[in-house]
Amino acid sequence: MSAEMLLGGLDIGTTHVKAVLCDTDGRVVGRSASPTPYGSSPHTHPADALVAAALGALAQCVREAGRAPQAIGVTGMAEAGVPLDAQGCAIGPVRAWSDPAPAPHAARLADALGAHQLHARTGVLPSPKVPLAKWCALVAEDTGLPARMRTWAGAADLVAHALTGAVGTDATFAQRTMAWDPVGRRWIPELLGEAGLGVDHMPRVCGVGEPVGHVTAEAAGEVGLRAGTPVVVAGHDHLVGAWAAGVREPGHVADSMGTAEAVLTVTGDPPDRARAAAEGMSWGRHADGTHFIVLAGTAGSGLLVEWFCDRFLDGAQGRARYEEFARLVATLPATPCGPTVTPYVHGRSAPRPDPRARLAVHDLRIEHGPAHIARAILEGTAHQARWMTDTQAGLCGGAAPGSVTLLGGSTRLTAWTALKAAVCPWPTRVCAEPEAPGVGAALLAGTSIGLDGPAPAAPSHPLVPDAATAEAHRVHHRERFLLLAAAPTPRGSALGLAAPTPRGPAPDPAAQSPQGLDLPTRRRG
């Protein structure tokens, strides 16, 4: 293969739609992004506008590079999608993963079929975001939908369809629907039947690196591609980004940092399913199609940085607000600052799920000021990530993680990554590539043109904390954070805070793509 070969990656995210061009070693030679379009509701995306944003970003990369990629991979948010008719036209807008409307249907499925039983079969717990609940809601709104619907298309599938005219998906997207068996690798007809749908309404699930189709002449002319270029739906952005960052073997952990935060652990076999359900964690196949992963998340991560900047940094705009936040945090020593934040903006999803858990600042004293609250936000999210990682290790055989890799836009806040390394007792690295999901999608697409052997991981660098600082944070984790976080109700001196309200859909760590953030960023408009 030529050293000049390029691969393209598209990442259809909650905040931004991004495109990258890279060489076969994963070195990025072009990047472009545009805001993810929303409709009149914060829970819908106009299908045509979403496709146009993706193709426009890819066309910009191609123009800047002056040449087209030999293969294209598409990743993005899970759970968002739209029914297509027999002509391939969207039946309505793309329903965002954040749409709360399917909640009654999720509750009915849990009552009728058992939440833990559904989790054991499909890897996910019933919630409003799972497509099975969405399909139930859509058919309840329009009983004639099954007759008009040819197939379901997730957000990434929809973009691949625009390029190729064909519809297909990846197993890591299928396993987020709550109608797919990750072990048997098949759609589950009786679960689809709960929505009045059948297997013939579902997209073809392609193998890892298998093209959904090839770029049509029309799409090639519009974007500046070559007709016949293979297009691969690479899978769920969290998993694809982790894979790109080298999180590929059992015991490897990825901490995907952004507006929301997701922690995933790679394992050779499915985890203890009963315990995973009890801890609020999902499971399924990794992006490589061979290993399994356990996935957990929290909404109270970068969103809390945004909340702090809005409330305490009057007048700061754009990147200046984050620079001011970083300067404020740097005024305090690296050891625990005193207050402890329990970072539960929308309740705690994992571990020990508790919808009543609240955002609170404990042990706040008269001598503390805004810098202490800012620092405590970073400390609290670092402690929460470690708790999720510890719990996942217990679900995956009990062995300590071999390594933890931090990735996502929020890793640019170096005080935060230093805290993660101090709180975490395992080797910690930071992925240097901010667009890891897009690069991962591009590299996975390389299989479709005969690129053999393991694709290279994105570069990363180790974080080695000061020993005394690390010990202080780890003692605080055991002796203060866990006691407060796991308590049935907030204890001690606690200041309860109003939950931040993001612009756009409320973050959900199991579906959102944090990689779209320079630093924790809100969608505007």
Coordinates of C-alpha atoms in Angstrom, one line a residue:
M1 CA 0.0 0.0 0.0
S2 CA 1.2 3.5 -0.8
A3 CA 2.6 5.6 2.1
E4 CA 0.5 8.4 0.7
M5 CA -2.8 6.6 1.3
L6 CA -5.4 8.5 3.3
L7 CA -8.3 7.2 5.3
G8 CA -11.3 9.3 6.3
G9 CA -13.2 9.3 9.6
L10 CA -16.5 10.9 10.5
D11 CA -17.8 11.3 14.1
I12 CA -21.5 12.1 14.4
G13 CA -21.5 13.6 17.9
T14 CA -24.0 15.2 20.2
T15 CA -22.2 18.6 20.1
H16 CA -20.3 18.5 16.9
V17 CA -20.1 16.6 13.6
K18 CA -16.4 16.1 12.9
A19 CA -14.3 14.8 10.0
V20 CA -10.6 13.8 9.9
L21 CA -8.3 12.6 7.2
C22 CA -5.3 10.5 8.4
D23 CA -2.6 8.3 7.0
T24 CA -2.4 4.6 7.6
D25 CA -0.4 5.2 10.8
G26 CA -3.2 7.4 12.2
R27 CA -1.4 10.7 11.7
V28 CA -4.0 13.4 11.1
V29 CA -3.5 15.5 8.0
G30 CA -6.9 17.3 8.0
R31 CA -9.7 18.1 10.5
S32 CA -13.0 19.9 10.2
A33 CA -16.1 20.3 12.4
S34 CA -19.5 21.9 12.4
P35 CA -22.2 22.1 15.1
T36 CA -24.6 19.2 15.3
P37 CA -27.9 20.6 14.0
Y38 CA -31.0 20.4 16.2
G39 CA -34.6 20.9 15.3
S40 CA -37.3 22.9 17.1
S41 CA -37.0 20.4 20.0
P42 CA -33.7 19.8 21.8
H43 CA -34.4 16.1 21.3
T44 CA -34.5 15.9 17.5
H45 CA -32.1 16.4 14.7
P46 CA -33.3 17.3 11.2
A47 CA -32.2 14.3 9.1
D48 CA -31.2 16.3 6.0
A49 CA -29.3 18.9 8.1
L50 CA -27.4 16.2 10.1
V51 CA -26.3 14.5 6.8
A52 CA -25.4 17.9 5.3
A53 CA -23.2 18.8 8.3
A54 CA -21.4 15.5 8.1
L55 CA -20.8 15.6 4.3
G56 CA -19.8 19.3 4.5
A57 CA -17.2 18.5 7.2
L58 CA -15.8 15.7 5.1
A59 CA -15.7 17.8 1.9
Q60 CA -13.8 20.5 3.8
C61 CA -11.1 18.0 4.8
V62 CA -10.8 16.7 1.3
R63 CA -10.5 20.3 -0.1
E64 CA -7.8 21.2 2.4
A65 CA -5.8 17.9 1.8
G66 CA -6.2 18.2 -2.0
R67 CA -6.9 14.4 -2.3
A68 CA -9.6 11.9 -1.3
P69 CA -9.4 9.1 1.1
Q70 CA -9.3 5.4 0.0
A71 CA -11.8 4.3 2.7
I72 CA -14.2 6.1 5.1
G73 CA -15.3 5.0 8.6
V74 CA -18.2 6.5 10.4
T75 CA -18.7 6.5 14.2
G76 CA -20.9 8.6 16.5
M77 CA -23.5 8.7 19.2
A78 CA -25.5 5.6 20.0
E79 CA -29.3 5.4 20.4
A80 CA -30.1 8.4 18.2
G81 CA -31.8 7.3 14.9
V82 CA -34.8 7.5 12.5
P83 CA -37.0 5.1 10.5
L84 CA -36.5 5.1 6.8
D85 CA -39.1 4.3 4.2
A86 CA -38.7 2.1 1.1
Q87 CA -37.2 4.9 -0.9
G88 CA -34.6 5.5 1.9
C89 CA -36.2 8.8 3.1
A90 CA -36.4 9.6 6.7
I91 CA -39.8 9.3 8.3
G92 CA -39.6 12.3 10.6
P93 CA -36.6 13.8 12.3
V94 CA -33.7 11.8 13.9
R95 CA -34.8 11.1 17.5
A96 CA -32.0 12.1 19.9
W97 CA -30.8 9.6 22.6
S98 CA -31.9 12.3 25.1
D99 CA -35.6 12.2 24.2
P100 CA -37.6 11.6 27.4
A101 CA -40.8 10.7 25.7
P102 CA -40.2 6.9 25.6
A103 CA -40.0 6.8 29.4
P104 CA -43.4 5.1 29.9
H105 CA -42.6 2.5 27.3
A106 CA -39.2 1.8 29.0
A107 CA -41.1 1.4 32.3
R108 CA -43.6 -1.0 30.7
L109 CA -40.8 -3.1 29.2
A110 CA -39.1 -3.3 32.6
D111 CA -42.3 -4.3 34.3
A112 CA -43.3 -6.9 31.7
L113 CA -40.0 -8.5 30.9
G114 CA -37.8 -7.6 34.0
A115 CA -35.1 -5.0 33.9
H116 CA -32.4 -7.4 35.0
Q117 CA -33.5 -10.1 32.6
L118 CA -33.4 -7.7 29.8
H119 CA -29.9 -6.6 30.9
A120 CA -28.7 -10.2 31.0
R121 CA -29.9 -10.8 27.4
T122 CA -29.0 -7.5 25.8
G123 CA -26.3 -5.8 27.9
V124 CA -28.4 -2.7 28.6
L125 CA -31.0 -1.7 31.2
P126 CA -34.4 -0.3 30.2
S127 CA -34.3 3.5 29.9
P128 CA -36.0 6.2 27.7
K129 CA -32.9 6.4 25.5
V130 CA -32.8 2.8 24.2
P131 CA -34.2 2.4 20.7
L132 CA -36.6 -0.4 21.6
A133 CA -38.4 2.1 23.9
K134 CA -38.3 4.7 21.1
W135 CA -39.8 2.2 18.6
C136 CA -42.6 1.5 21.0
A137 CA -43.3 5.2 21.4
L138 CA -43.1 5.8 17.6
V139 CA -45.5 3.0 16.8
A140 CA -47.9 4.1 19.6
E141 CA -47.9 7.6 17.9
D142 CA -48.4 6.1 14.4
T143 CA -49.8 2.5 14.3
G144 CA -49.2 2.5 10.5
L145 CA -45.4 3.0 10.9
P146 CA -44.4 -0.7 10.7
A147 CA -46.0 -0.9 7.3
R148 CA -44.2 2.2 5.9
M149 CA -40.9 1.6 7.6
R150 CA -38.3 -0.3 5.6
T151 CA -35.5 -0.1 8.2
W152 CA -34.1 1.7 11.2
A153 CA -31.0 3.9 10.7
G154 CA -28.9 5.2 13.6
A155 CA -27.2 8.6 13.2
A156 CA -24.0 7.1 11.8
D157 CA -25.9 4.6 9.6
L158 CA -27.9 7.6 8.1
V159 CA -24.7 9.3 7.1
A160 CA -23.3 6.1 5.6
H161 CA -26.6 5.7 3.7
A162 CA -26.2 9.2 2.2
L163 CA -22.8 8.2 0.9
T164 CA -23.6 4.8 -0.4
G165 CA -27.4 4.3 -0.8
A166 CA -27.1 1.2 1.5
V167 CA -28.2 0.8 5.1
G168 CA -26.1 -1.2 7.6
T169 CA -24.8 -0.8 11.1
D170 CA -22.2 -2.2 13.5
A171 CA -22.7 -4.6 16.4
T172 CA -21.7 -2.0 19.0
F173 CA -24.6 0.2 17.8
A174 CA -27.0 -2.8 17.6
Q175 CA -26.2 -3.8 21.2
R176 CA -27.4 -0.3 22.4
T177 CA -30.9 -1.0 21.1
M178 CA -31.9 -3.5 23.8
A179 CA -33.0 -5.8 21.0
W180 CA -29.7 -7.4 20.1
D181 CA -27.9 -10.4 21.7
P182 CA -24.2 -9.4 22.0
V183 CA -23.1 -13.0 22.7
G184 CA -25.2 -14.7 19.9
R185 CA -24.8 -11.7 17.6
R186 CA -28.4 -11.7 16.5
W187 CA -31.5 -9.6 16.7
I188 CA -34.0 -10.9 19.2
P189 CA -37.4 -11.3 17.4
E190 CA -39.6 -11.4 20.5
L191 CA -38.1 -8.1 21.8
L192 CA -38.6 -6.4 18.5
G193 CA -42.2 -7.7 18.6
E194 CA -42.8 -5.6 21.7
A195 CA -42.8 -2.6 19.3
G196 CA -44.6 -4.4 16.5
L197 CA -41.5 -4.7 14.5
G198 CA -39.6 -7.7 13.1
V199 CA -36.0 -8.5 12.1
D200 CA -36.7 -7.3 8.6
H201 CA -37.1 -3.8 10.0
M202 CA -33.6 -3.8 11.3
P203 CA -30.4 -2.9 9.4
R204 CA -27.9 -5.4 8.4
V205 CA -25.2 -5.8 11.1
C206 CA -21.8 -5.8 9.4
G207 CA -18.6 -7.4 10.6
V208 CA -15.7 -5.3 11.9
G209 CA -14.3 -3.4 8.9
E210 CA -16.9 -4.8 6.5
P211 CA -18.2 -2.0 4.2
V212 CA -21.9 -1.1 4.4
G213 CA -21.5 -0.1 0.7
H214 CA -19.5 2.1 -1.6
V215 CA -19.6 5.8 -2.4
T216 CA -22.1 6.5 -5.2
A217 CA -21.3 8.8 -8.1
E218 CA -23.7 11.4 -6.9
A219 CA -22.1 11.5 -3.4
A220 CA -18.6 11.4 -4.8
G221 CA -19.3 14.6 -6.9
E222 CA -20.9 16.4 -3.9
V223 CA -18.1 15.7 -1.4
G224 CA -15.0 15.4 -3.7
L225 CA -14.6 11.6 -3.2
R226 CA -14.0 8.8 -5.6
A227 CA -17.0 6.7 -6.6
G228 CA -16.6 3.2 -5.3
T229 CA -14.8 4.2 -2.1
P230 CA -15.8 1.7 0.7
V231 CA -17.7 3.1 3.6
V232 CA -17.6 1.3 7.0
V233 CA -19.9 2.0 10.0
A234 CA -17.2 1.6 12.7
G235 CA -19.4 1.6 15.8
H236 CA -20.2 3.4 19.0
D237 CA -17.9 6.5 19.5
H238 CA -16.9 5.7 23.1
L239 CA -15.7 2.2 22.1
V240 CA -14.1 3.4 18.8
G241 CA -12.2 6.2 20.6
A242 CA -11.0 3.8 23.3
W243 CA -9.8 1.3 20.7
A244 CA -8.0 4.1 18.8
A245 CA -6.3 5.1 22.0
G246 CA -4.9 1.6 22.5
V247 CA -7.5 0.3 25.0
R248 CA -7.8 -3.1 23.4
E249 CA -6.8 -5.9 25.8
P250 CA -8.4 -7.3 28.9
G251 CA -7.6 -5.1 31.9
H252 CA -7.2 -1.9 29.8
V253 CA -9.5 0.9 30.9
A254 CA -10.6 4.1 29.1
D255 CA -11.8 7.2 30.8
S256 CA -13.6 9.3 28.2
M257 CA -13.7 12.9 29.5
G258 CA -16.1 15.5 28.3
T259 CA -19.4 17.2 29.1
A260 CA -20.4 13.7 30.4
E261 CA -17.9 11.1 31.3
A262 CA -17.7 7.4 30.5
V263 CA -15.4 4.7 31.9
L264 CA -15.1 1.4 30.1
T265 CA -13.1 -1.7 30.9
V266 CA -12.1 -4.3 28.4
T267 CA -12.6 -8.0 29.3
G268 CA -12.2 -11.3 27.5
D269 CA -15.7 -12.6 28.5
P270 CA -19.0 -11.1 29.5
P271 CA -18.9 -9.7 33.1
D272 CA -20.9 -10.9 36.0
R273 CA -24.3 -9.9 34.5
A274 CA -26.3 -9.8 37.7
R275 CA -23.8 -7.6 39.4
A276 CA -23.4 -5.4 36.4
A277 CA -27.1 -4.7 36.3
A278 CA -27.2 -4.0 40.0
E279 CA -24.4 -1.5 39.6
G280 CA -26.1 0.2 36.6
M281 CA -23.4 -0.7 34.1
S282 CA -23.9 -2.0 30.6
W283 CA -21.9 -4.6 28.7
G284 CA -21.3 -5.8 25.2
R285 CA -18.8 -6.3 22.5
H286 CA -15.8 -4.0 22.0
A287 CA -15.1 -2.2 18.7
D288 CA -12.8 -5.1 17.6
G289 CA -15.8 -7.5 17.7
T290 CA -13.8 -10.0 19.8
H291 CA -13.4 -8.7 23.3
F292 CA -16.2 -7.5 25.6
I293 CA -16.5 -4.2 27.6
V294 CA -18.2 -3.0 30.7
L295 CA -19.4 0.7 30.4
A296 CA -20.5 3.1 33.0
G297 CA -20.9 6.9 33.1
T298 CA -21.7 10.0 34.9
A299 CA -23.3 13.3 33.7
G300 CA -21.6 15.4 36.3
S301 CA -18.2 15.9 34.7
G302 CA -17.4 18.7 32.3
L303 CA -21.0 20.0 32.8
L304 CA -19.9 21.0 36.3
V305 CA -17.0 23.0 34.9
E306 CA -19.5 24.8 32.7
W307 CA -21.8 25.4 35.7
F308 CA -18.9 26.9 37.7
C309 CA -17.8 29.1 34.8
D310 CA -21.3 30.4 34.3
R311 CA -21.8 31.2 38.0
F312 CA -18.4 32.4 39.2
L313 CA -16.5 33.7 36.1
D314 CA -18.6 36.6 35.0
G315 CA -17.7 38.0 31.6
A316 CA -15.3 35.3 30.6
Q317 CA -16.1 33.9 27.1
G318 CA -14.8 31.2 24.9
R319 CA -11.5 29.6 25.7
A320 CA -10.8 32.5 28.1
R321 CA -13.3 31.1 30.6
Y322 CA -11.4 27.8 30.7
E323 CA -8.0 29.5 31.0
E324 CA -9.4 31.5 33.9
F325 CA -10.8 28.3 35.5
A326 CA -7.4 26.7 35.2
R327 CA -5.6 29.7 36.7
L328 CA -8.0 29.7 39.6
V329 CA -7.5 26.0 40.3
A330 CA -3.7 26.5 40.1
T331 CA -3.8 28.9 43.1
L332 CA -4.3 25.9 45.5
P333 CA -1.9 23.1 46.4
A334 CA -2.1 19.8 44.6
T335 CA -3.2 18.0 47.8
P336 CA -7.0 17.6 48.7
C337 CA -8.4 21.1 48.9
G338 CA -10.8 20.5 51.8
P339 CA -14.4 20.5 50.4
T340 CA -15.6 17.3 48.8
V341 CA -18.1 17.4 45.9
T342 CA -20.4 14.5 45.2
P343 CA -20.9 15.2 41.4
Y344 CA -24.4 13.8 40.8
V345 CA -26.1 16.3 38.5
H346 CA -29.0 14.0 37.5
G347 CA -28.7 11.4 40.2
R348 CA -26.1 8.6 40.1
S349 CA -26.3 6.1 37.3
A350 CA -23.4 4.0 38.5
P351 CA -22.2 2.5 40.7
R352 CA -25.0 1.8 43.2
P353 CA -27.6 3.6 41.0
D354 CA -29.5 6.2 43.0
P355 CA -31.7 8.7 41.2
R356 CA -32.0 10.7 44.4
A357 CA -28.3 11.3 44.8
R358 CA -27.6 15.0 44.5
L359 CA -24.9 17.4 43.6
A360 CA -23.5 18.7 46.9
V361 CA -20.4 20.4 48.4
H362 CA -19.5 18.8 51.7
D363 CA -17.2 20.3 54.4
L364 CA -17.4 23.8 53.1
R365 CA -15.9 26.3 55.6
I366 CA -15.9 30.0 55.9
E367 CA -12.3 30.3 54.7
H368 CA -13.1 28.5 51.5
G369 CA -13.8 30.5 48.3
P370 CA -14.5 29.9 44.6
A371 CA -11.0 28.3 44.0
H372 CA -11.8 25.6 46.5
I373 CA -15.2 24.8 44.8
A374 CA -13.5 24.7 41.4
R375 CA -10.8 22.4 42.7
A376 CA -13.3 20.3 44.5
I377 CA -15.4 19.8 41.3
L378 CA -12.3 18.3 39.6
E379 CA -11.5 16.2 42.7
G380 CA -15.0 14.9 43.0
T381 CA -15.2 13.8 39.3
A382 CA -11.8 12.1 39.6
H383 CA -13.0 10.2 42.7
Q384 CA -16.2 9.2 40.9
A385 CA -14.2 7.9 37.9
R386 CA -12.0 5.8 40.2
W387 CA -15.1 4.3 42.0
M388 CA -16.6 3.3 38.6
T389 CA -13.2 1.8 37.6
D390 CA -12.9 -0.1 40.9
T391 CA -16.4 -1.5 40.5
Q392 CA -15.7 -2.6 36.9
A393 CA -12.6 -4.5 38.0
G394 CA -14.8 -6.4 40.4
L395 CA -17.2 -7.3 37.7
C396 CA -14.4 -8.5 35.4
G397 CA -12.7 -11.0 37.7
G398 CA -11.3 -8.8 40.3
A399 CA -7.8 -8.2 38.8
A400 CA -6.5 -4.6 39.1
P401 CA -6.6 -2.7 35.8
G402 CA -3.4 -2.9 33.8
S403 CA -3.7 0.7 32.7
V404 CA -6.1 3.6 32.5
T405 CA -6.1 5.9 29.4
L406 CA -7.6 9.3 29.6
L407 CA -9.1 10.7 26.4
G408 CA -11.4 13.4 25.2
G409 CA -11.4 17.2 25.0
S410 CA -11.3 17.7 28.7
T411 CA -7.9 16.2 28.9
R412 CA -6.6 19.6 27.9
L413 CA -7.2 20.8 31.4
T414 CA -3.9 19.4 32.8
A415 CA -4.8 20.0 36.5
W416 CA -7.7 17.6 35.9
T417 CA -5.6 14.8 34.4
A418 CA -3.0 15.2 37.1
L419 CA -5.8 14.7 39.7
K420 CA -6.9 11.6 37.8
A421 CA -3.4 10.1 38.0
A422 CA -3.1 11.0 41.7
V423 CA -6.5 9.5 42.7
C424 CA -6.0 6.4 40.5
P425 CA -3.6 3.8 41.8
W426 CA -2.9 2.2 38.4
P427 CA -0.6 3.4 35.5
T428 CA -2.3 6.3 33.9
R429 CA -1.8 7.7 30.4
V430 CA -3.3 10.6 28.4
C431 CA -4.2 10.1 24.7
A432 CA -2.7 12.9 22.7
E433 CA -5.2 12.7 19.8
P434 CA -8.3 14.8 20.6
E435 CA -10.3 13.2 17.7
A436 CA -9.7 9.6 18.7
P437 CA -13.1 8.3 17.6
G438 CA -12.7 9.8 14.1
V439 CA -9.2 8.4 13.8
G440 CA -10.4 5.0 15.1
A441 CA -13.2 5.0 12.6
A442 CA -10.8 5.7 9.8
L443 CA -8.3 3.0 10.8
L444 CA -11.1 0.4 11.2
A445 CA -12.2 1.3 7.7
G446 CA -8.7 0.5 6.5
T447 CA -9.5 -3.2 6.8
S448 CA -11.9 -2.8 3.9
I449 CA -9.1 -2.1 1.5
G450 CA -6.8 -4.8 2.7
L451 CA -4.7 -3.1 5.4
D452 CA -3.7 -6.1 7.5
G453 CA -2.2 -6.4 11.0
P454 CA -3.1 -4.3 14.1
A455 CA -3.7 -0.7 13.5
P456 CA -1.4 1.6 15.5
A457 CA -2.7 3.2 18.6
A458 CA -2.8 7.0 18.9
P459 CA 0.2 8.4 20.8
S460 CA -0.1 8.9 24.5
H461 CA 2.1 10.0 27.4
P462 CA 2.3 8.7 31.0
L463 CA 1.3 10.6 34.1
V464 CA 3.4 10.0 37.2
P465 CA 2.0 11.8 40.2
D466 CA 4.1 13.0 43.2
A467 CA 4.0 10.1 45.7
A468 CA 3.0 12.1 48.7
T469 CA 0.2 14.0 46.8
A470 CA -1.1 10.7 45.4
E471 CA -1.2 9.1 48.9
A472 CA -3.2 12.1 50.3
H473 CA -5.8 11.8 47.5
R474 CA -6.1 8.0 47.8
V475 CA -6.6 8.3 51.6
H476 CA -9.2 11.0 50.9
H477 CA -10.9 8.6 48.4
R478 CA -11.2 5.8 51.0
E479 CA -11.9 7.8 54.1
R480 CA -14.1 10.7 52.9
F481 CA -15.4 10.5 49.3
L482 CA -16.7 6.9 49.4
L483 CA -18.3 7.5 52.7
L484 CA -20.2 10.5 51.4
A485 CA -21.0 9.2 48.0
A486 CA -22.3 5.9 49.1
A487 CA -24.4 7.3 52.0
P488 CA -28.2 7.1 51.5
T489 CA -28.5 10.8 52.1
P490 CA -25.8 13.6 52.1
R491 CA -24.0 13.8 55.5
G492 CA -21.8 16.2 57.2
S493 CA -21.6 19.9 56.3
A494 CA -23.1 19.9 52.8
L495 CA -24.2 22.7 50.6
G496 CA -26.7 21.4 48.1
L497 CA -26.5 23.0 44.7
A498 CA -29.1 23.4 41.9
A499 CA -28.4 20.9 39.1
P500 CA -26.8 22.7 36.1
T501 CA -29.1 23.0 33.1
P502 CA -27.2 22.4 29.9
R503 CA -28.1 24.2 26.7
G504 CA -29.4 21.3 24.6
P505 CA -30.1 17.7 25.8
A506 CA -29.1 16.7 29.3
P507 CA -25.8 14.8 29.1
D508 CA -26.0 11.0 29.2
P509 CA -22.6 9.3 29.5
A510 CA -23.6 6.1 27.8
A511 CA -24.5 7.9 24.6
Q512 CA -22.7 11.1 24.3
S513 CA -19.4 11.7 22.5
P514 CA -17.2 13.8 24.7
Q515 CA -14.5 13.9 22.0
G516 CA -16.3 16.8 20.4
L517 CA -15.1 19.2 23.1
D518 CA -12.1 21.5 23.2
L519 CA -12.8 21.7 26.9
P520 CA -16.2 21.0 28.4
T521 CA -18.4 22.8 26.0
R522 CA -22.1 23.4 25.5
R523 CA -24.0 23.3 22.3
R524 CA -25.2 26.8 21.6
G525 CA -28.4 27.7 19.8

